[in-house]
């Protein structure tokens, strides 16, 4: 069998640009992953629908707008509704240290700050993805 | 493959028939990975689907050069078919990187207007799946045709398959789709390059997208001229006698605004009606399935070859190079070795 790690890279909320997300997406491709890139201004509903239909192992979301404490938990809730809580969810963007414990308590597996090298994100995914 | 469906296969099939998107998505993953259990589930699903009298889906392939507007067009087609009350499944195939084996699948991004149903919620009648070609050089992923059948059995009345028109994929798409829409666009100087000779043959409906740009009429004329030449070369009797055979439709669209979309849908409807009425649908699908089985057979044989005594293939290759053997003999030896 020929199993690949499938990742959805999504940008929830009203952010203005997605340069960072694109860099991460390319690095993931270069690490052999299949990356579904869905662009800017996704609603949590859209993100979860895409995660389910695309049957991804990993959902990587980046938020620059400051709405993470609302949007991330909402996505986790919707994933649970769809029985898709086994998806590994990671976050990135501009997220204050103080908010990380709260997000982790909601099921976000890891939060990567702006300076994080893409290789660290990729290593984390490879080590933590729940193979089926 | 099990002759009798496993309980797990029946269960998965029943979930899919109840509309469980996650079960359907899982099945497609299994097909992509070559998981034998997935083949069993697909079998059970198609059996169950036939039992409840599910209709045959119209499988539409959309292909053409990079950036010609295929995904934007698919987005509009989804809306058009949803308006007719049909559920729509989409498979969007992009090439895998030959270096890393990974891929960036970016078609979905342009299909999100249709995804949003009326009233702002999500439309449950649309299922979009992105697939990477996984090493089939320029071709479709092994699972694409099987995934199209899964969507059909799951009750999607229209299945649209988007592929970039490069390499092997054109032949593959003609095998798996009932109707091939060849998309091109004006610009880039040498317009004939937009559709390579030979590729013309697979088109059932031709679309010149980005008709808001200069030069689209010229592209339409060029395509028509090529189609006429092709018809004459084939000595298409019916055509020359002014009979029933017609040239394939060549339509202009602006996918961004939806201009020309109603005409495209009409052309697809007409083609679908004709395929069904003439019985050509069944024979075309049978040809496609035979070709698909043959390519799985080839894959299987190559996999066997990899399991043979190490060095046999390399040894034969060296003998050919040294002038001690001919290639036909080498192939014969490998063939015998596989059959053992
Ligand atoms: N001017 C104009 N631009 C269009 C039209 N249709 C699509 N585009 C634009 O063309 C670009 C490519 O569109 P896509 O739909 O992604 O094209 P594609 O053929 O799916 O591209 P690939 O999947 O990358 O091969 C986008 O920027 C679209 O907005 C059109 O009718 N007119
Ligand atoms: Mg596209």
Short mmCIF file of C-alpha atoms and ligand atoms in Angstrom, two decimals:
data_model
loop_
_atom_site.label_atom_id
_atom_site.label_comp_id
_atom_site.label_asym_id
_atom_site.label_seq_id
_atom_site.Cartn_x
_atom_site.Cartn_y
_atom_site.Cartn_z
CA UNK A 1 0.00 0.00 0.00
CA UNK A 2 0.99 3.51 -0.73
CA UNK A 3 -0.04 5.72 2.17
CA UNK A 4 0.63 9.47 2.02
CA UNK A 5 0.12 12.04 4.73
CA UNK A 6 -2.69 14.32 3.58
CA UNK A 7 -2.83 17.83 5.01
CA UNK A 8 -5.43 20.56 4.71
CA UNK A 9 -3.86 24.02 4.98
CA UNK A 10 -6.58 26.53 5.77
CA UNK A 11 -6.90 30.17 6.72
CA UNK A 12 -9.98 30.79 8.80
CA UNK A 13 -11.27 34.28 9.40
CA UNK A 14 -10.68 37.60 7.72
CA UNK A 15 -6.90 37.63 7.31
CA UNK A 16 -5.48 39.69 4.51
CA UNK A 17 -2.69 37.50 3.21
CA UNK A 18 -1.54 33.91 3.04
CA UNK A 19 2.17 34.10 2.22
CA UNK A 20 3.15 32.19 5.34
CA UNK A 21 0.58 29.47 4.72
CA UNK A 22 1.85 29.01 1.17
CA UNK A 23 5.44 28.65 2.35
CA UNK A 24 4.37 25.96 4.81
CA UNK A 25 2.30 24.21 2.11
CA UNK A 26 5.29 24.04 -0.23
CA UNK A 27 7.57 22.73 2.50
CA UNK A 28 5.05 20.01 3.27
CA UNK A 29 4.87 19.03 -0.38
CA UNK A 30 8.65 18.86 -0.49
CA UNK A 31 8.48 16.56 2.52
CA UNK A 32 6.30 14.18 0.49
CA UNK A 33 2.90 15.20 1.81
CA UNK A 34 -0.25 15.81 -0.20
CA UNK A 35 -1.42 19.30 0.65
CA UNK A 36 -4.87 20.63 -0.07
CA UNK A 37 -4.70 24.37 -0.08
CA UNK A 38 -7.99 26.22 0.26
CA UNK A 39 -7.01 29.87 0.44
CA UNK A 40 -8.20 32.84 2.41
CA UNK A 41 -11.33 33.61 4.39
CA UNK A 42 -12.60 30.15 5.16
CA UNK A 43 -15.45 29.64 7.57
CA UNK A 44 -15.02 26.90 10.20
CA UNK A 45 -17.87 25.03 8.45
CA UNK A 46 -16.04 25.11 5.11
CA UNK A 47 -12.79 23.99 6.69
CA UNK A 48 -14.38 21.02 8.42
CA UNK A 49 -16.33 20.00 5.34
CA UNK A 50 -13.09 20.08 3.32
CA UNK A 51 -11.23 18.13 6.02
CA UNK A 52 -13.90 15.42 5.94
CA UNK A 53 -14.30 15.16 2.16
CA UNK A 54 -10.55 15.24 1.61
CA UNK A 55 -10.04 12.69 4.41
CA UNK A 56 -6.98 14.49 5.71
CA UNK A 57 -4.72 13.23 8.46
CA UNK A 58 -3.73 16.75 9.44
CA UNK A 59 -5.44 20.12 9.56
CA UNK A 60 -3.04 23.07 9.69
CA UNK A 61 -4.63 26.46 10.29
CA UNK A 62 -3.04 29.84 10.42
CA UNK A 63 -4.62 32.97 11.84
CA UNK A 64 -3.15 36.46 11.88
CA UNK A 65 -6.30 38.36 12.75
CA UNK A 66 -6.43 37.63 16.48
CA UNK A 67 -9.68 35.64 16.30
CA UNK A 68 -7.97 32.34 17.15
CA UNK A 69 -9.62 31.90 20.57
CA UNK A 70 -12.97 31.85 18.83
CA UNK A 71 -12.21 30.16 15.51
CA UNK A 72 -9.96 27.28 16.59
CA UNK A 73 -12.34 25.91 19.25
CA UNK A 74 -15.25 26.26 16.80
CA UNK A 75 -13.39 24.11 14.25
CA UNK A 76 -12.66 21.50 16.92
CA UNK A 77 -16.33 21.42 17.87
CA UNK A 78 -17.44 20.88 14.28
CA UNK A 79 -14.82 18.17 13.73
CA UNK A 80 -16.18 16.35 16.77
CA UNK A 81 -19.74 16.67 15.39
CA UNK A 82 -18.58 14.91 12.23
CA UNK A 83 -16.78 12.18 14.14
CA UNK A 84 -13.46 13.47 12.85
CA UNK A 85 -11.66 14.20 16.10
CA UNK A 86 -8.83 11.89 15.09
CA UNK A 87 -7.54 14.54 12.68
CA UNK A 88 -4.31 16.07 14.01
CA UNK A 89 -4.90 19.82 14.27
CA UNK A 90 -2.06 22.31 14.44
CA UNK A 91 -2.17 26.10 14.51
CA UNK A 92 0.10 28.89 13.41
CA UNK A 93 0.17 32.60 12.80
CA UNK A 94 0.29 35.37 15.34
CA UNK A 95 -0.80 33.81 18.62
CA UNK A 96 0.24 35.13 22.03
CA UNK A 97 1.99 32.62 24.33
CA UNK A 98 -0.70 33.19 26.95
CA UNK A 99 -3.41 31.81 24.69
CA UNK A 100 -1.65 28.55 23.88
CA UNK A 101 -2.68 26.56 26.97
CA UNK A 102 -6.33 27.43 26.29
CA UNK A 103 -6.07 26.32 22.66
CA UNK A 104 -4.30 23.11 23.65
CA UNK A 105 -7.06 22.41 26.13
CA UNK A 106 -9.48 22.59 23.18
CA UNK A 107 -7.55 19.90 21.32
CA UNK A 108 -5.12 21.86 19.16
CA UNK A 109 -2.08 19.57 19.24
CA UNK A 110 0.51 22.31 18.82
CA UNK A 111 0.77 26.01 18.09
CA UNK A 112 3.70 27.27 16.03
CA UNK A 113 4.70 30.92 16.33
CA UNK A 114 5.88 33.18 13.49
CA UNK A 115 9.58 32.29 13.77
CA UNK A 116 9.10 28.52 13.68
CA UNK A 117 11.15 26.85 10.92
CA UNK A 118 8.91 24.81 8.61
CA UNK A 119 11.06 21.77 9.35
CA UNK A 120 9.91 21.84 13.00
CA UNK A 121 6.26 21.81 11.94
CA UNK A 122 6.90 18.94 9.55
CA UNK A 123 8.80 16.91 12.14
CA UNK A 124 5.98 17.43 14.60
CA UNK A 125 3.40 16.22 12.09
CA UNK A 126 5.40 13.15 11.12
CA UNK A 127 5.85 12.22 14.76
CA UNK A 128 2.25 12.79 15.83
CA UNK A 129 0.02 11.90 12.89
CA UNK A 130 -2.34 9.09 13.80
CA UNK A 131 -1.72 6.47 11.12
CA UNK A 132 -4.77 4.50 10.26
CA UNK B 1 -10.80 -9.76 -3.99
CA UNK B 2 -13.44 -11.43 -1.82
CA UNK B 3 -16.32 -12.98 -3.73
CA UNK B 4 -18.50 -12.48 -0.70
CA UNK B 5 -18.56 -9.05 0.89
CA UNK B 6 -17.03 -8.82 4.34
CA UNK B 7 -19.31 -7.50 7.09
CA UNK B 8 -17.08 -4.43 7.37
CA UNK B 9 -17.48 -3.78 3.65
CA UNK B 10 -21.25 -4.05 3.87
CA UNK B 11 -21.28 -1.75 6.85
CA UNK B 12 -19.15 0.87 5.12
CA UNK B 13 -21.29 0.60 1.99
CA UNK B 14 -24.48 1.06 4.01
CA UNK B 15 -23.03 4.16 5.71
CA UNK B 16 -22.16 5.65 2.35
CA UNK B 17 -25.63 4.96 0.99
CA UNK B 18 -27.06 6.73 4.04
CA UNK B 19 -25.08 9.79 3.03
CA UNK B 20 -22.10 9.49 5.38
CA UNK B 21 -19.48 11.69 3.71
CA UNK B 22 -16.70 10.54 5.97
CA UNK B 23 -17.25 6.90 5.01
CA UNK B 24 -17.20 7.87 1.33
CA UNK B 25 -14.02 9.90 1.82
CA UNK B 26 -12.41 6.94 3.61
CA UNK B 27 -13.32 4.64 0.75
CA UNK B 28 -11.64 6.94 -1.76
CA UNK B 29 -8.51 7.04 0.42
CA UNK B 30 -8.49 3.24 0.50
CA UNK B 31 -8.81 3.08 -3.27
CA UNK B 32 -5.95 5.56 -3.64
CA UNK B 33 -3.74 3.53 -1.33
CA UNK B 34 -4.52 0.28 -3.10
CA UNK B 35 -6.09 -1.15 0.07
CA UNK B 36 -7.74 -4.48 -0.85
CA UNK B 37 -10.52 -3.81 1.69
CA UNK B 38 -11.52 -0.74 -0.31
CA UNK B 39 -12.12 -2.85 -3.40
CA UNK B 40 -14.49 -4.98 -1.33
CA UNK B 41 -16.32 -1.91 -0.05
CA UNK B 42 -16.68 -0.51 -3.57
CA UNK B 43 -18.12 -3.84 -4.69
CA UNK B 44 -20.61 -3.83 -1.82
CA UNK B 45 -21.48 -0.18 -2.45
CA UNK B 46 -22.22 -0.71 -6.12
CA UNK B 47 -24.25 -3.78 -5.32
CA UNK B 48 -26.26 -1.91 -2.72
CA UNK B 49 -26.68 1.03 -5.01
CA UNK B 50 -28.03 -1.13 -7.82
CA UNK B 51 -30.45 -2.70 -5.35
CA UNK B 52 -31.98 0.66 -4.50
CA UNK B 53 -32.15 1.63 -8.16
CA UNK B 54 -29.56 4.40 -8.14
CA UNK B 55 -29.27 6.13 -11.50
CA UNK B 56 -26.29 6.14 -13.80
CA UNK B 57 -24.21 9.27 -13.31
CA UNK B 58 -23.05 11.44 -16.15
CA UNK B 59 -19.25 11.48 -15.87
CA UNK B 60 -17.82 14.67 -17.35
CA UNK B 61 -14.06 15.09 -17.80
CA UNK B 62 -12.75 18.65 -17.92
CA UNK B 63 -9.23 18.97 -19.22
CA UNK B 64 -6.99 21.58 -20.82
CA UNK B 65 -3.78 23.52 -20.27
CA UNK B 66 -2.77 24.90 -16.87
CA UNK B 67 -4.59 28.07 -15.94
CA UNK B 68 -7.21 27.89 -18.69
CA UNK B 69 -9.98 28.22 -16.13
CA UNK B 70 -11.02 24.60 -15.63
CA UNK B 71 -11.69 24.85 -11.90
CA UNK B 72 -13.61 28.10 -12.29
CA UNK B 73 -15.68 26.43 -14.98
CA UNK B 74 -16.29 23.40 -12.78
CA UNK B 75 -17.44 25.73 -10.01
CA UNK B 76 -20.08 27.12 -12.36
CA UNK B 77 -21.06 23.67 -13.63
CA UNK B 78 -21.63 22.53 -10.05
CA UNK B 79 -24.07 25.40 -9.50
CA UNK B 80 -25.84 24.69 -12.78
CA UNK B 81 -26.40 21.02 -11.96
CA UNK B 82 -27.37 21.78 -8.38
CA UNK B 83 -30.03 24.12 -9.78
CA UNK B 84 -31.39 21.13 -11.71
CA UNK B 85 -31.57 19.19 -8.46
CA UNK B 86 -28.69 16.82 -9.16
CA UNK B 87 -26.07 16.04 -6.54
CA UNK B 88 -22.58 16.71 -7.85
CA UNK B 89 -19.33 14.89 -7.09
CA UNK B 90 -16.01 16.36 -8.19
CA UNK B 91 -12.58 14.73 -8.48
CA UNK B 92 -9.81 17.26 -9.03
CA UNK B 93 -6.52 15.67 -10.03
CA UNK B 94 -3.16 17.44 -9.86
CA UNK B 95 0.28 15.99 -10.56
CA UNK B 96 2.46 14.68 -7.76
CA UNK B 97 5.97 16.08 -7.52
CA UNK B 98 8.36 13.61 -9.16
CA UNK B 99 11.01 14.67 -6.64
CA UNK B 100 9.28 14.34 -3.28
CA UNK B 101 6.14 12.38 -4.16
CA UNK B 102 4.16 15.15 -2.45
CA UNK B 103 1.70 17.48 -4.11
CA UNK B 104 -0.09 20.78 -3.72
CA UNK B 105 -3.72 20.34 -4.66
CA UNK B 106 -5.14 23.76 -5.36
CA UNK B 107 -8.28 23.26 -7.42
CA UNK B 108 -10.69 23.26 -4.51
CA UNK B 109 -9.88 26.89 -3.79
CA UNK B 110 -11.75 27.92 -6.98
CA UNK B 111 -14.73 25.69 -6.38
CA UNK B 112 -15.91 27.24 -3.17
CA UNK B 113 -18.59 29.52 -4.49
CA UNK B 114 -20.66 26.52 -5.50
CA UNK B 115 -19.93 24.81 -2.21
CA UNK B 116 -21.83 27.48 -0.33
CA UNK B 117 -25.49 26.66 -0.65
CA UNK B 118 -28.31 29.17 -0.67
CA UNK B 119 -28.70 30.95 2.66
CA UNK B 120 -25.00 30.92 3.51
CA UNK B 121 -24.84 27.34 4.82
CA UNK B 122 -22.91 24.59 3.09
CA UNK B 123 -24.55 22.63 0.32
CA UNK B 124 -24.70 18.97 1.32
CA UNK B 125 -25.27 17.97 -2.31
CA UNK B 126 -21.68 18.71 -3.34
CA UNK B 127 -18.71 16.46 -2.66
CA UNK B 128 -15.28 17.64 -3.78
CA UNK B 129 -12.18 15.51 -3.53
CA UNK B 130 -8.63 16.43 -4.58
CA UNK B 131 -6.39 13.63 -5.81
CA UNK B 132 -2.68 13.56 -6.56
CA UNK B 133 -1.58 11.60 -9.61
CA UNK B 134 0.88 9.59 -7.48
CA UNK B 135 3.63 8.72 -9.85
CA UNK B 136 1.58 7.94 -12.90
CA UNK B 137 3.63 10.32 -15.04
CA UNK B 138 1.25 13.08 -16.08
CA UNK B 139 -1.58 10.60 -15.81
CA UNK B 140 -4.53 10.16 -13.54
CA UNK B 141 -4.18 8.47 -10.21
CA UNK B 142 -4.89 4.77 -10.19
CA UNK B 143 -7.93 5.43 -8.09
CA UNK B 144 -9.59 8.10 -10.22
CA UNK B 145 -11.87 5.84 -12.26
CA UNK B 146 -12.76 3.77 -9.22
CA UNK B 147 -13.49 6.90 -7.20
CA UNK B 148 -15.77 8.13 -9.97
CA UNK B 149 -17.67 4.84 -9.72
CA UNK B 150 -17.86 5.24 -5.95
CA UNK B 151 -19.39 8.71 -6.34
CA UNK B 152 -21.86 7.39 -8.90
CA UNK B 153 -22.93 4.58 -6.59
CA UNK B 154 -23.20 7.02 -3.69
CA UNK B 155 -25.89 8.86 -5.62
CA UNK B 156 -24.07 11.77 -7.23
CA UNK B 157 -25.93 12.23 -10.51
CA UNK B 158 -23.09 14.14 -12.11
CA UNK B 159 -19.42 13.36 -11.55
CA UNK B 160 -16.94 15.94 -12.83
CA UNK B 161 -13.25 15.04 -13.14
CA UNK B 162 -10.77 17.90 -13.61
CA UNK B 163 -7.30 17.11 -14.90
CA UNK B 164 -4.48 19.22 -16.25
CA UNK B 165 -3.99 18.42 -19.91
CA UNK B 166 -0.47 17.11 -19.87
CA UNK B 167 1.15 13.84 -20.86
CA UNK B 168 -0.77 10.67 -20.35
CA UNK B 169 -3.76 12.26 -18.62
CA UNK B 170 -5.65 12.99 -21.84
CA UNK B 171 -5.82 9.35 -22.76
CA UNK B 172 -6.82 8.43 -19.22
CA UNK B 173 -9.58 11.02 -19.07
CA UNK B 174 -11.08 9.83 -22.35
CA UNK B 175 -11.24 6.36 -20.87
CA UNK B 176 -12.99 7.27 -17.68
CA UNK B 177 -15.32 10.09 -18.72
CA UNK B 178 -18.50 9.71 -20.73
CA UNK B 179 -17.94 13.17 -22.12
CA UNK B 180 -14.68 15.09 -22.39
CA UNK B 181 -14.74 18.88 -22.30
CA UNK B 182 -11.53 20.29 -23.76
CA UNK B 183 -10.86 23.75 -22.42
CA UNK B 184 -8.58 26.23 -24.13
CA UNK B 185 -8.14 29.99 -24.00
CA UNK B 186 -6.98 32.83 -26.19
CA UNK B 187 -3.55 34.37 -25.86
CA UNK B 188 -0.02 33.02 -25.70
CA UNK B 189 0.59 33.76 -29.39
CA UNK B 190 0.81 30.31 -30.86
CA UNK B 191 -2.78 29.28 -30.26
CA UNK B 192 -2.65 25.96 -32.04
CA UNK B 193 -0.31 24.88 -29.27
CA UNK B 194 -3.23 25.28 -26.90
CA UNK B 195 -4.61 22.01 -28.16
CA UNK B 196 -2.00 19.60 -29.41
CA UNK B 197 -2.76 17.54 -32.46
CA UNK B 198 -3.96 14.12 -31.43
CA UNK B 199 -5.52 15.52 -28.30
CA UNK B 200 -8.31 16.98 -30.42
CA UNK B 201 -9.62 13.47 -30.91
CA UNK B 202 -10.67 13.04 -27.31
CA UNK B 203 -12.78 16.21 -27.14
CA UNK B 204 -16.55 15.79 -27.21
CA UNK B 205 -17.27 19.41 -26.39
CA UNK B 206 -14.78 22.24 -26.94
CA UNK B 207 -14.74 25.30 -24.74
CA UNK B 208 -12.80 28.46 -25.41
CA UNK B 209 -12.75 30.04 -21.97
CA UNK B 210 -11.71 33.60 -21.09
CA UNK B 211 -13.79 34.80 -24.02
CA UNK B 212 -13.66 38.23 -22.40
CA UNK B 213 -10.14 38.39 -23.75
CA UNK B 214 -9.10 39.36 -27.21
CA UNK B 215 -8.58 36.59 -29.74
CA UNK B 216 -11.22 34.13 -28.59
CA UNK B 217 -13.03 34.18 -31.93
CA UNK B 218 -9.82 33.27 -33.66
CA UNK B 219 -9.30 30.29 -31.36
CA UNK B 220 -12.87 29.16 -32.05
CA UNK B 221 -12.23 29.38 -35.81
CA UNK B 222 -8.97 27.46 -35.49
CA UNK B 223 -10.56 24.67 -33.49
CA UNK B 224 -13.46 24.42 -35.94
CA UNK B 225 -11.00 24.25 -38.83
CA UNK B 226 -9.05 21.48 -37.12
CA UNK B 227 -12.24 19.54 -36.41
CA UNK B 228 -13.34 19.88 -40.03
CA UNK B 229 -9.98 18.71 -41.31
CA UNK B 230 -10.11 15.77 -38.94
CA UNK B 231 -13.59 14.84 -40.11
CA UNK B 232 -12.54 15.03 -43.75
CA UNK B 233 -9.43 12.97 -43.11
CA UNK B 234 -11.46 10.28 -41.47
CA UNK B 235 -13.69 10.40 -44.51
CA UNK B 236 -16.55 10.76 -42.17
CA UNK B 237 -19.21 9.60 -44.59
CA UNK B 238 -22.22 10.77 -42.70
CA UNK B 239 -20.77 14.24 -42.50
CA UNK B 240 -19.86 14.42 -46.16
CA UNK B 241 -23.28 13.25 -47.11
CA UNK B 242 -24.71 16.01 -44.96
CA UNK B 243 -26.17 13.32 -42.73
CA UNK B 244 -26.54 12.91 -39.02
CA UNK B 245 -22.96 13.28 -37.84
CA UNK B 246 -22.14 16.74 -36.62
CA UNK B 247 -18.92 18.40 -35.65
CA UNK B 248 -18.37 18.63 -31.93
CA UNK B 249 -19.70 21.88 -30.46
CA UNK B 250 -17.19 24.70 -29.93
CA UNK B 251 -18.42 27.15 -27.30
CA UNK B 252 -17.16 30.38 -25.82
CA UNK B 253 -17.35 30.92 -22.07
CA UNK B 254 -16.33 33.43 -19.45
CA UNK B 255 -16.11 31.14 -16.44
CA UNK B 256 -15.54 34.09 -14.11
CA UNK B 257 -18.97 35.57 -14.85
CA UNK B 258 -20.83 32.47 -15.96
CA UNK B 259 -21.32 33.72 -19.50
CA UNK B 260 -21.83 30.85 -21.92
CA UNK B 261 -22.49 28.35 -19.14
CA UNK B 262 -26.15 27.68 -20.02
CA UNK B 263 -25.05 26.82 -23.57
CA UNK B 264 -22.36 24.49 -22.23
CA UNK B 265 -24.86 22.70 -20.00
CA UNK B 266 -27.24 22.35 -22.97
CA UNK B 267 -24.45 20.83 -25.06
CA UNK B 268 -23.62 18.38 -22.25
CA UNK B 269 -27.28 17.45 -21.86
CA UNK B 270 -27.60 16.81 -25.58
CA UNK B 271 -24.52 14.64 -25.58
CA UNK B 272 -25.75 12.69 -22.54
CA UNK B 273 -29.14 12.08 -24.15
CA UNK B 274 -27.44 10.87 -27.33
CA UNK B 275 -25.06 8.53 -25.46
CA UNK B 276 -27.99 6.94 -23.69
CA UNK B 277 -30.32 6.71 -26.67
CA UNK B 278 -27.72 5.19 -28.99
CA UNK B 279 -26.39 2.64 -26.54
CA UNK B 280 -22.93 4.14 -27.02
CA UNK B 281 -22.69 4.80 -23.29
CA UNK B 282 -22.43 1.11 -22.43
CA UNK B 283 -19.91 0.32 -25.15
CA UNK B 284 -17.79 3.35 -24.31
CA UNK B 285 -17.72 2.45 -20.63
CA UNK B 286 -16.85 -1.14 -21.46
CA UNK B 287 -13.90 -0.01 -23.58
CA UNK B 288 -12.73 2.24 -20.77
CA UNK B 289 -13.05 -0.49 -18.15
CA UNK B 290 -11.09 -2.94 -20.30
CA UNK B 291 -8.30 -0.41 -20.73
CA UNK B 292 -8.32 0.28 -17.02
CA UNK B 293 -8.07 -3.42 -16.20
CA UNK B 294 -5.22 -3.73 -18.67
CA UNK B 295 -3.26 -0.95 -17.01
CA UNK B 296 -3.79 -2.52 -13.59
CA UNK B 297 -2.52 -5.77 -15.10
CA UNK B 298 0.57 -3.99 -16.37
CA UNK B 299 1.14 -2.46 -12.95
CA UNK B 300 0.71 -5.85 -11.36
CA UNK B 301 3.19 -7.44 -13.74
CA UNK B 302 5.75 -4.74 -13.02
CA UNK B 303 5.26 -5.28 -9.30
CA UNK B 304 5.91 -8.99 -9.80
CA UNK B 305 9.02 -8.13 -11.75
CA UNK B 306 10.31 -6.19 -8.77
CA UNK B 307 9.94 -9.33 -6.65
CA UNK B 308 11.98 -11.52 -9.00
CA UNK B 309 15.48 -12.62 -8.14
CA UNK B 310 17.44 -9.43 -7.66
CA UNK B 311 19.69 -8.54 -10.54
CA UNK B 312 17.91 -10.57 -13.22
CA UNK B 313 16.62 -7.47 -15.00
CA UNK B 314 19.92 -5.60 -14.63
CA UNK B 315 21.87 -8.63 -15.81
CA UNK B 316 19.78 -8.92 -18.95
CA UNK B 317 20.12 -5.21 -19.57
CA UNK B 318 23.93 -5.48 -19.43
CA UNK B 319 23.83 -8.40 -21.83
CA UNK B 320 21.86 -6.29 -24.31
CA UNK B 321 24.38 -3.48 -23.99
CA UNK B 322 27.31 -5.84 -24.47
CA UNK B 323 25.70 -7.21 -27.61
CA UNK B 324 25.10 -10.68 -26.17
CA UNK B 325 21.35 -10.58 -26.28
CA UNK B 326 18.45 -8.85 -28.03
CA UNK B 327 15.78 -6.95 -26.16
CA UNK B 328 12.96 -9.19 -27.38
CA UNK B 329 14.72 -12.22 -25.89
CA UNK B 330 15.19 -10.39 -22.59
CA UNK B 331 11.50 -9.52 -22.45
CA UNK B 332 10.64 -13.16 -23.16
CA UNK B 333 12.85 -14.32 -20.27
CA UNK B 334 11.28 -11.80 -17.87
CA UNK B 335 7.81 -12.80 -19.00
CA UNK B 336 8.52 -16.48 -18.33
CA UNK B 337 9.97 -15.61 -14.94
CA UNK B 338 6.81 -13.71 -13.95
CA UNK B 339 4.57 -16.53 -15.08
CA UNK B 340 6.36 -19.06 -12.90
N1 LIG C 1 -10.35 36.81 -17.69
C1 LIG C 1 -10.79 35.62 -17.30
N2 LIG C 1 -10.12 34.97 -16.33
C2 LIG C 1 -10.57 33.75 -15.96
C3 LIG C 1 -11.72 33.17 -16.54
N3 LIG C 1 -11.90 31.97 -15.98
C4 LIG C 1 -10.92 31.81 -15.07
N4 LIG C 1 -10.12 32.88 -15.05
C5 LIG C 1 -8.94 33.09 -14.20
O1 LIG C 1 -7.91 32.25 -14.66
C6 LIG C 1 -7.10 31.82 -13.56
C7 LIG C 1 -6.98 30.32 -13.55
O2 LIG C 1 -8.27 29.77 -13.28
P1 LIG C 1 -8.46 28.29 -12.77
O3 LIG C 1 -9.92 28.02 -12.76
O4 LIG C 1 -7.70 28.06 -11.53
O5 LIG C 1 -7.76 27.51 -13.97
P2 LIG C 1 -7.38 25.96 -14.06
O6 LIG C 1 -7.41 25.62 -15.49
O7 LIG C 1 -8.23 25.18 -13.15
O8 LIG C 1 -5.90 25.96 -13.52
P3 LIG C 1 -5.01 24.70 -13.10
O9 LIG C 1 -5.88 23.76 -12.31
O10 LIG C 1 -3.92 25.30 -12.29
O11 LIG C 1 -4.51 24.10 -14.38
C8 LIG C 1 -7.74 32.38 -12.31
O12 LIG C 1 -7.07 33.55 -11.95
C9 LIG C 1 -9.15 32.68 -12.75
O13 LIG C 1 -9.72 33.72 -12.00
C10 LIG C 1 -12.41 33.91 -17.56
O14 LIG C 1 -13.40 33.46 -18.13
N5 LIG C 1 -11.88 35.10 -17.90
MG1 LIG C 2 -7.72 23.85 -11.60
#
